[in-house]
Coordinates of C-alpha atoms in Angstrom, one line a residue:
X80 CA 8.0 -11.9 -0.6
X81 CA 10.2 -10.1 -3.5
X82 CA 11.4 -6.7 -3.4
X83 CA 12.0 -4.8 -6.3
X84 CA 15.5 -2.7 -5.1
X85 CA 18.0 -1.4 -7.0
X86 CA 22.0 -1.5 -5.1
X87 CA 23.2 0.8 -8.2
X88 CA 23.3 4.8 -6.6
X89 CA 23.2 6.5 -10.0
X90 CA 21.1 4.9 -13.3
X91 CA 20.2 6.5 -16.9
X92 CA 16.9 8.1 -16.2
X93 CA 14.0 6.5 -18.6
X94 CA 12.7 8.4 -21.6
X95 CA 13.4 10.7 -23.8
X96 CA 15.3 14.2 -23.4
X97 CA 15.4 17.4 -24.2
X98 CA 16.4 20.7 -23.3
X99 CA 14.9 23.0 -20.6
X100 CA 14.3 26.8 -21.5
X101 CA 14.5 27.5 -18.1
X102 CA 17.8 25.9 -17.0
X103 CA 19.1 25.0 -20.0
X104 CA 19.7 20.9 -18.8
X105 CA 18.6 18.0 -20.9
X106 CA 15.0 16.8 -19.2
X107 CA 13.3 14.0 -18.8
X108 CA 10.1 13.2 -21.1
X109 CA 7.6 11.8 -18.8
X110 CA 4.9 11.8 -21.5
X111 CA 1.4 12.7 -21.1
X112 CA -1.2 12.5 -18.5
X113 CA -2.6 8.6 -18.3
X114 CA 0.4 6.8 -19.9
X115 CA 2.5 4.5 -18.3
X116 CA 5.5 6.7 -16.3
X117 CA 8.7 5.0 -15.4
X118 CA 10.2 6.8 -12.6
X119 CA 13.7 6.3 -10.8
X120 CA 13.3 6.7 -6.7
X121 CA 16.5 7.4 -4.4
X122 CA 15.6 6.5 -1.0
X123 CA 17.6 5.8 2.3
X124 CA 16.4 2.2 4.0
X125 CA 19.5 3.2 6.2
X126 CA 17.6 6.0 7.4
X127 CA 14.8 5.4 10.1
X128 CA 12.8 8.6 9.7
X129 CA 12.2 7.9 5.6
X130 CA 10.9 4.1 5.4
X131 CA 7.4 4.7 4.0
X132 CA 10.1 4.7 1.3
X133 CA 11.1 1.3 2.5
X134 CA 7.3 0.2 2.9
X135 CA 6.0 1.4 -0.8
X136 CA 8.9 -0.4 -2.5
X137 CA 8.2 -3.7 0.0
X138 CA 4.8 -3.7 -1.0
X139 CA 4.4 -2.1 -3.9
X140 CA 1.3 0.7 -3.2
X141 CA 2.4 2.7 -6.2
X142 CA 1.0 0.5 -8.5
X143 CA -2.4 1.0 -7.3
X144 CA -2.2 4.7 -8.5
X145 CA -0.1 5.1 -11.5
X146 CA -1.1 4.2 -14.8
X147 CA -1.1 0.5 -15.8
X148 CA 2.3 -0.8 -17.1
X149 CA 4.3 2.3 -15.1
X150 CA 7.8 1.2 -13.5
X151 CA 9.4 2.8 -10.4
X152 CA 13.0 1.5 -9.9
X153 CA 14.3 2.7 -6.1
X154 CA 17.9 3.0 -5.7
X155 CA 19.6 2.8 -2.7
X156 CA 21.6 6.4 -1.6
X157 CA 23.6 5.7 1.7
X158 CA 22.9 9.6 2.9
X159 CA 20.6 11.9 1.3
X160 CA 23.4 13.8 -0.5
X161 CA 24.1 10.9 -2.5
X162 CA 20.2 10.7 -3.5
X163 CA 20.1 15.0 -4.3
X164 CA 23.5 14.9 -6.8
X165 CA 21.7 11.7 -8.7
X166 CA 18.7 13.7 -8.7
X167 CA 20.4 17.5 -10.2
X168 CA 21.7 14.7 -12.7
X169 CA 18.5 13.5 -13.2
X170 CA 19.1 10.7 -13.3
X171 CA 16.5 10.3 -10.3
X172 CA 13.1 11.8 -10.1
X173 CA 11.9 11.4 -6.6
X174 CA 14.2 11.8 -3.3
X175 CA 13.1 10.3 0.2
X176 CA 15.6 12.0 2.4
X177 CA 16.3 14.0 5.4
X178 CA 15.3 17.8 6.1
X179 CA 18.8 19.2 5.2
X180 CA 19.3 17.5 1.9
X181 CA 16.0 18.2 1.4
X182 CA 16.3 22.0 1.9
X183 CA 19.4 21.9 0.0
X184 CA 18.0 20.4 -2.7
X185 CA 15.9 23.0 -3.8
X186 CA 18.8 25.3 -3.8
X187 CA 20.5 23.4 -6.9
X188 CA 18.9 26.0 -9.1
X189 CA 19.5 29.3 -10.1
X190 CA 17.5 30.9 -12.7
X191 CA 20.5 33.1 -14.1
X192 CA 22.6 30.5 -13.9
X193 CA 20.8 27.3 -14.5
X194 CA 20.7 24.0 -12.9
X195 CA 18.0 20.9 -11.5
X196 CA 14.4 22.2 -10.3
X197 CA 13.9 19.9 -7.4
X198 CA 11.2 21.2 -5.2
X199 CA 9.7 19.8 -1.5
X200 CA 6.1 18.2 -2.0
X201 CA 5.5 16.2 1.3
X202 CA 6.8 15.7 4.4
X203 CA 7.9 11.6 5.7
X204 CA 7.9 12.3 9.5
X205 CA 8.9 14.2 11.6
X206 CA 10.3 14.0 15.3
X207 CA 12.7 14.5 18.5
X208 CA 14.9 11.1 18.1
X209 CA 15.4 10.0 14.6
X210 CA 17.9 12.3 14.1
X211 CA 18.5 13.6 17.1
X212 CA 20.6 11.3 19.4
X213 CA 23.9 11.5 20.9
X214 CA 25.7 8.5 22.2
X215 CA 28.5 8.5 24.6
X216 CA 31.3 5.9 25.1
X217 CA 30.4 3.1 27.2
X218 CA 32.4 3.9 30.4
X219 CA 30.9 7.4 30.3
X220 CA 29.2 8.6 33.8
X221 CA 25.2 7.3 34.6
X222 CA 23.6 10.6 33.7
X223 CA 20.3 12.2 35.5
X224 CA 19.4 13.0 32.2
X225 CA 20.4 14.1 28.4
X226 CA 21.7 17.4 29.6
X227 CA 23.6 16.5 31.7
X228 CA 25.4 14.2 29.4
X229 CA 25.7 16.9 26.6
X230 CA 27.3 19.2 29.3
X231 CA 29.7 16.2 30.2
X232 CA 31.0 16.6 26.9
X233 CA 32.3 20.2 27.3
X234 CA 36.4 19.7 27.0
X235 CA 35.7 16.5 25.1
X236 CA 36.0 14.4 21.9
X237 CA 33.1 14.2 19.5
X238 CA 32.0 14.3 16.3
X239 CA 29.1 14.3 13.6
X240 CA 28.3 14.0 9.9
X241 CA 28.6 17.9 9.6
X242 CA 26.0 19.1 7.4
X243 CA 23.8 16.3 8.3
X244 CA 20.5 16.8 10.4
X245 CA 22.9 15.6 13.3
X246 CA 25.3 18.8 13.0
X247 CA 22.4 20.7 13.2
X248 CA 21.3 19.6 16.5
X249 CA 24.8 19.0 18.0
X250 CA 25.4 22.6 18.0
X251 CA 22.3 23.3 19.1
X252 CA 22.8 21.2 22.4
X253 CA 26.5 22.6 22.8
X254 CA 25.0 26.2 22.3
X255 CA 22.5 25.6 25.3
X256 CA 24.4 23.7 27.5
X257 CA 27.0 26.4 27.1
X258 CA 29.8 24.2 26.8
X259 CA 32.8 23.7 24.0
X260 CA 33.9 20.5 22.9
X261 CA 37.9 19.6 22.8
X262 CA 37.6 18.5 19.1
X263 CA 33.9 19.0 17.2
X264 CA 35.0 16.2 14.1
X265 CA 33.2 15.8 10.8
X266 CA 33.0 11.9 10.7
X267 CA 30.7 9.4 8.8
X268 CA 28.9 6.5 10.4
X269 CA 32.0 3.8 9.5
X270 CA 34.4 6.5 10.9
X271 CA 32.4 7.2 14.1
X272 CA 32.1 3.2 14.7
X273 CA 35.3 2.6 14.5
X274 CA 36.3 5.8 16.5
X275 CA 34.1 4.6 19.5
X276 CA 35.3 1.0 18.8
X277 CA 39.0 2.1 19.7
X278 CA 38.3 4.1 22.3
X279 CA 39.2 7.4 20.6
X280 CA 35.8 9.3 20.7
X281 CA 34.0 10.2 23.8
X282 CA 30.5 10.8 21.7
X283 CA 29.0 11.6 18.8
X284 CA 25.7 12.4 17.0
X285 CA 24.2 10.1 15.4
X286 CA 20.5 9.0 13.6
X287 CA 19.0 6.3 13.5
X288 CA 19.1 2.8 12.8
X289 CA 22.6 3.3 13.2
X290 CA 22.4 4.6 16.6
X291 CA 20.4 1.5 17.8
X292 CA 22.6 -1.1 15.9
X293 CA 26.0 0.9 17.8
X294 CA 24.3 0.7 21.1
X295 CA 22.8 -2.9 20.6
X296 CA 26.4 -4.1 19.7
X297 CA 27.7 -2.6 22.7
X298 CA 29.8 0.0 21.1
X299 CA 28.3 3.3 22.3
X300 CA 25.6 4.2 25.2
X301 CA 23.0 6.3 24.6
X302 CA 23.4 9.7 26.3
X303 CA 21.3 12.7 24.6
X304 CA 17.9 13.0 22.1
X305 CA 15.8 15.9 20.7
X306 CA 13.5 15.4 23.4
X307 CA 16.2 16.7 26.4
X308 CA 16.4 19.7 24.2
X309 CA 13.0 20.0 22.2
X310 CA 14.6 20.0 19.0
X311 CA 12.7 18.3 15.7
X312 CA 13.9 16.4 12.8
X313 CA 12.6 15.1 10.0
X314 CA 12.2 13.6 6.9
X315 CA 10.7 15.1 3.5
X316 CA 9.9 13.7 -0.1
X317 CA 10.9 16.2 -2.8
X318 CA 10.3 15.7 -6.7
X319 CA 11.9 16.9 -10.2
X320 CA 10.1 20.1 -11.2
X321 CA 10.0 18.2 -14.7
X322 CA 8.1 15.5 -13.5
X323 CA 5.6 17.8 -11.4
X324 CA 5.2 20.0 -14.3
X325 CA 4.6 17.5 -16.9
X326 CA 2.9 14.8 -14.6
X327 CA 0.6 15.6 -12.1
X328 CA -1.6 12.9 -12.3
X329 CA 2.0 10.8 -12.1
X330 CA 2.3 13.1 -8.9
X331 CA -0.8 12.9 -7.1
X332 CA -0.5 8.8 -7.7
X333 CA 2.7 8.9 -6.1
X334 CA 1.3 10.8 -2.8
X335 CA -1.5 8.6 -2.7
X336 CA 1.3 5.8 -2.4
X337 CA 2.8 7.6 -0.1
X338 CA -0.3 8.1 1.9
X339 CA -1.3 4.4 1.5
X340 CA 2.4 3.5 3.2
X341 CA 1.7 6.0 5.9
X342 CA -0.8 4.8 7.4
X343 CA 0.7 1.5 7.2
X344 CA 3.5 2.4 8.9
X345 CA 1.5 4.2 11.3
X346 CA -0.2 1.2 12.7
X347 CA 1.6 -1.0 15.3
X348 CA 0.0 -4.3 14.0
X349 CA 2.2 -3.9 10.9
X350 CA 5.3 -3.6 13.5
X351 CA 7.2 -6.3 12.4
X352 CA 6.3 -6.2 8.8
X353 CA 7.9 -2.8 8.3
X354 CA 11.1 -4.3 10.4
X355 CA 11.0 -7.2 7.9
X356 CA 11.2 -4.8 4.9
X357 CA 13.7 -3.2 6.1
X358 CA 15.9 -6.1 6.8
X359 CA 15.4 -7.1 3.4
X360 CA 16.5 -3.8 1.9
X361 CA 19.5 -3.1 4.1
X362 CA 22.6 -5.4 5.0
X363 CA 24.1 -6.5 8.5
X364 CA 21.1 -5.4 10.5
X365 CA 19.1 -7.3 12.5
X366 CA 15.3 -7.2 12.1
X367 CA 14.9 -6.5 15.7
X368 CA 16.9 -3.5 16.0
X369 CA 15.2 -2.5 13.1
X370 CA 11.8 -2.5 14.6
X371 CA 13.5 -0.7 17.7
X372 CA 14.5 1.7 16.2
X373 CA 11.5 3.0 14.8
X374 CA 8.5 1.7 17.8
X375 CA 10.9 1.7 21.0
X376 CA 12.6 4.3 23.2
X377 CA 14.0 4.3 26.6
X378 CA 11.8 6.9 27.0
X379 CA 8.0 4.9 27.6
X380 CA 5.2 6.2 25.0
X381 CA 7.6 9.1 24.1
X382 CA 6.9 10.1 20.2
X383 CA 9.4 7.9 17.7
X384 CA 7.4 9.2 14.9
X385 CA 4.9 11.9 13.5
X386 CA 3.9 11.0 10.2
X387 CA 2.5 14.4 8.9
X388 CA 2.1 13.8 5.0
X389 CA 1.6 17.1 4.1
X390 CA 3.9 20.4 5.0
X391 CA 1.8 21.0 8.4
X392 CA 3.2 23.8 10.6
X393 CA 5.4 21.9 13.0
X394 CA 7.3 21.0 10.0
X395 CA 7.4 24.5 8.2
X396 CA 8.8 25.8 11.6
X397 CA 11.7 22.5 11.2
X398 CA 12.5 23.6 7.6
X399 CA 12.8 27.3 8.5
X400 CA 15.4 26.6 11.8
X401 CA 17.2 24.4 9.0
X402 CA 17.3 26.1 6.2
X403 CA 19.0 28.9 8.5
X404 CA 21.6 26.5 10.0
X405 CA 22.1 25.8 6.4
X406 CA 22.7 29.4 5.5
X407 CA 24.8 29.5 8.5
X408 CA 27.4 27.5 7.0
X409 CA 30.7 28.3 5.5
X410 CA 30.1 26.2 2.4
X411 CA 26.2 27.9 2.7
X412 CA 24.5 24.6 0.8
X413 CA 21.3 27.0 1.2
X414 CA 21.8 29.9 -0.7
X415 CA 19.8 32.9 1.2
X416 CA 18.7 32.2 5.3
X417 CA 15.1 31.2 4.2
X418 CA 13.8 28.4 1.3
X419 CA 13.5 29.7 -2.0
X420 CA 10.1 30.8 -3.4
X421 CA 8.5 27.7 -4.9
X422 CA 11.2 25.9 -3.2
X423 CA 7.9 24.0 -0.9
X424 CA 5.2 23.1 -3.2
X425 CA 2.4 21.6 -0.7
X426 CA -0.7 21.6 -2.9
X427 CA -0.5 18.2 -4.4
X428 CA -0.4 16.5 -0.7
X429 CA -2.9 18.7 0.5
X430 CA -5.2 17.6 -2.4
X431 CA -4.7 14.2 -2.0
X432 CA -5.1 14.1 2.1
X433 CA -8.6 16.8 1.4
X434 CA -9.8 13.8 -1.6
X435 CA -9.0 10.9 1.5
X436 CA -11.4 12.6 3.7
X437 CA -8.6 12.7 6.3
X438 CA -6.7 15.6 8.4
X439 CA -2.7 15.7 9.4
X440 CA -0.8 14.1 11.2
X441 CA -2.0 10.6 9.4
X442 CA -0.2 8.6 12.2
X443 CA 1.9 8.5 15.1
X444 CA 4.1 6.4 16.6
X445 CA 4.6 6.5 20.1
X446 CA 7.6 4.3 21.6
X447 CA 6.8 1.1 23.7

């Protein structure tokens, strides 16, 4: 099998240009309802909780709903940031990401002062341990449980992508456990790895499929999740207002793709064809800790992954926590404490899941 994937982070978006009234940025022309669309997709293989990104490039569902002879070129962003500055260049259209770029995103606008309409339109997954995990260093105490290990930290070394969906529930688990860390450090994967490696972090927060690569190569334990302190994550695909506004048929093709890789995801048969996918669309990471990282836990049958499709209520109530932690920020990446008005536009997903005859969540993934 042949994937169509793009290594280049940033390419010339397709078509012709011209100038919004609104923002006052050149747009993309996505012609006219029916025609062939060529659309430029940022996605993150390297991130667990978004592979029905993975799954519609490996096999290609899109091309059962848009018009005949329409292209769709994903490009790989290493964090979700990466994929949201390509996209308020536009030179992306659609974004598979996590719920802080994601909620960020929509912020790149302001009407008085211009900038990129990106708006929300579905949601990936969402969950407790995607996201949500802390590892510890390998000779760290056995703990009763992921409390315990969080409040083990207080006086400690540790650190986070701050910003990231894993700053976000880092504090919230310090905040409970009432405890203060020696040094809270802003760190990227390679950083942390190498931190841990060297014996110069005592844990860190993490998502995944890095955090089940770190603890498959020995390098970190794992210590904390979402579920010790019933904190979501999750994963959301958002769209340039252009596109939406000019293409809705190109839009409501896309969520049925999106629908279609869903429910394949959803289904444990397909286990080790989504792992296989993912091997092929990432580097140094072996197809089985793919697959565990997305159907096993050390937790038996807890939830991995909720596969919502539309905006459903459990992750409205993620967006709204976020999107105040976002607010709550000194660099404030969301500009007021709650998402901008027509920052969420759920109606084309909703459509699409009401045409299939089927009901949210579309799948769920419960760990082995």
């Amino acid at each position: 099998m042949t994937f169509k994937l793009s290594k280049t982070l940033g390419a010339i978006a397709v078509g012709a240009m011209a100038m919004s009234p609104v923002t006052g940025m050149a747009t993309v022309d996505f012609g006219n309802d029916g025609e062939a669309v060529d659309l430029v997709i940022g996605y993150q293989p390297y991130y667990t909780e978004s592979w029905t990104g993975v799954v519609n490039n490996g096999k290609a569902f899109w091309k059962n709903h848009l018009p005949a002879g329409s292209t769709a070129d994903f490009q790989v962003g290493l964090q979700g940031s990466v994929i949201v500055n390509a996209m308020a260049g536009e030179k992306q259209h659609i974004g598979y990401m996590g719920d802080m770029p994601a909620i960020a995103s929509t912020f790149k606008v302001i009407p008085e002062r211009g900038g990129t309409d990106i708006r929300i339109v579905a949601a990936l997954g969402t969950s407790m341990q995607q996201c949500n995990i802390f590892l510890v260093r390998n000779d760290a105490p056995e703990f009763a449980n992921g409390r315990d290990a969080v409040k083990w930290m207080d006086g400690k070394i540790t650190s986070a992508p701050h910003g990231a969906c894993t700053d976000r529930f880092a504090q919230l688990a310090f905040a409970e456990s009432g405890i203060k860390p020696k040094k809270y450090l802003n760190q990227n994967i390679e950083v942390i790895t190498t931190n841990f490696r060297a014996g110069k972090l005592d844990a860190a927060a993490i998502w995944e499929p890095t955090a089940s690569k770190m603890v498959a190569s020995g390098i970190a334990r794992r210590g904390a999740s979402g579920i010790d302190f019933g904190a979501l994550d999750g994963a959301f695909m958002v769209m340039l207002n252009d596109l939406i506004e000019q293409r809705p048929d190109a839009v409501t093709g896309w969520l049925n793709a999106e629908l279609d890789a869903q429910i394949f995801v959803a289904d444990p048969a397909n286990a080790d064809a989504v792992a296989t996918m993912a091997e092929a669309q990432t580097e140094q990471i072996d197809k089985s800790i793919l697959k565990a990282s997305l159907y096993d836990s050390p937790i038996a049958g807890s939830n991995k992954l909720t596969l919502d499709f539309v905006i459903s209520d459990r992750a409205r109530n993620l967006m709204a926590d976020a999107t105040a932690f976002l607010y709550s920020l000194k660099k404030k990446p969301a500009a007021t404490p709650t998402i901008r008005s027509g920052g969420v536009m759920p109606q084309f997903a909703e459509d699409v899941l009401r045409a299939r005859g089927m009901t949210s969540p579309v799948g769920v993934i419960n760990a082995k």
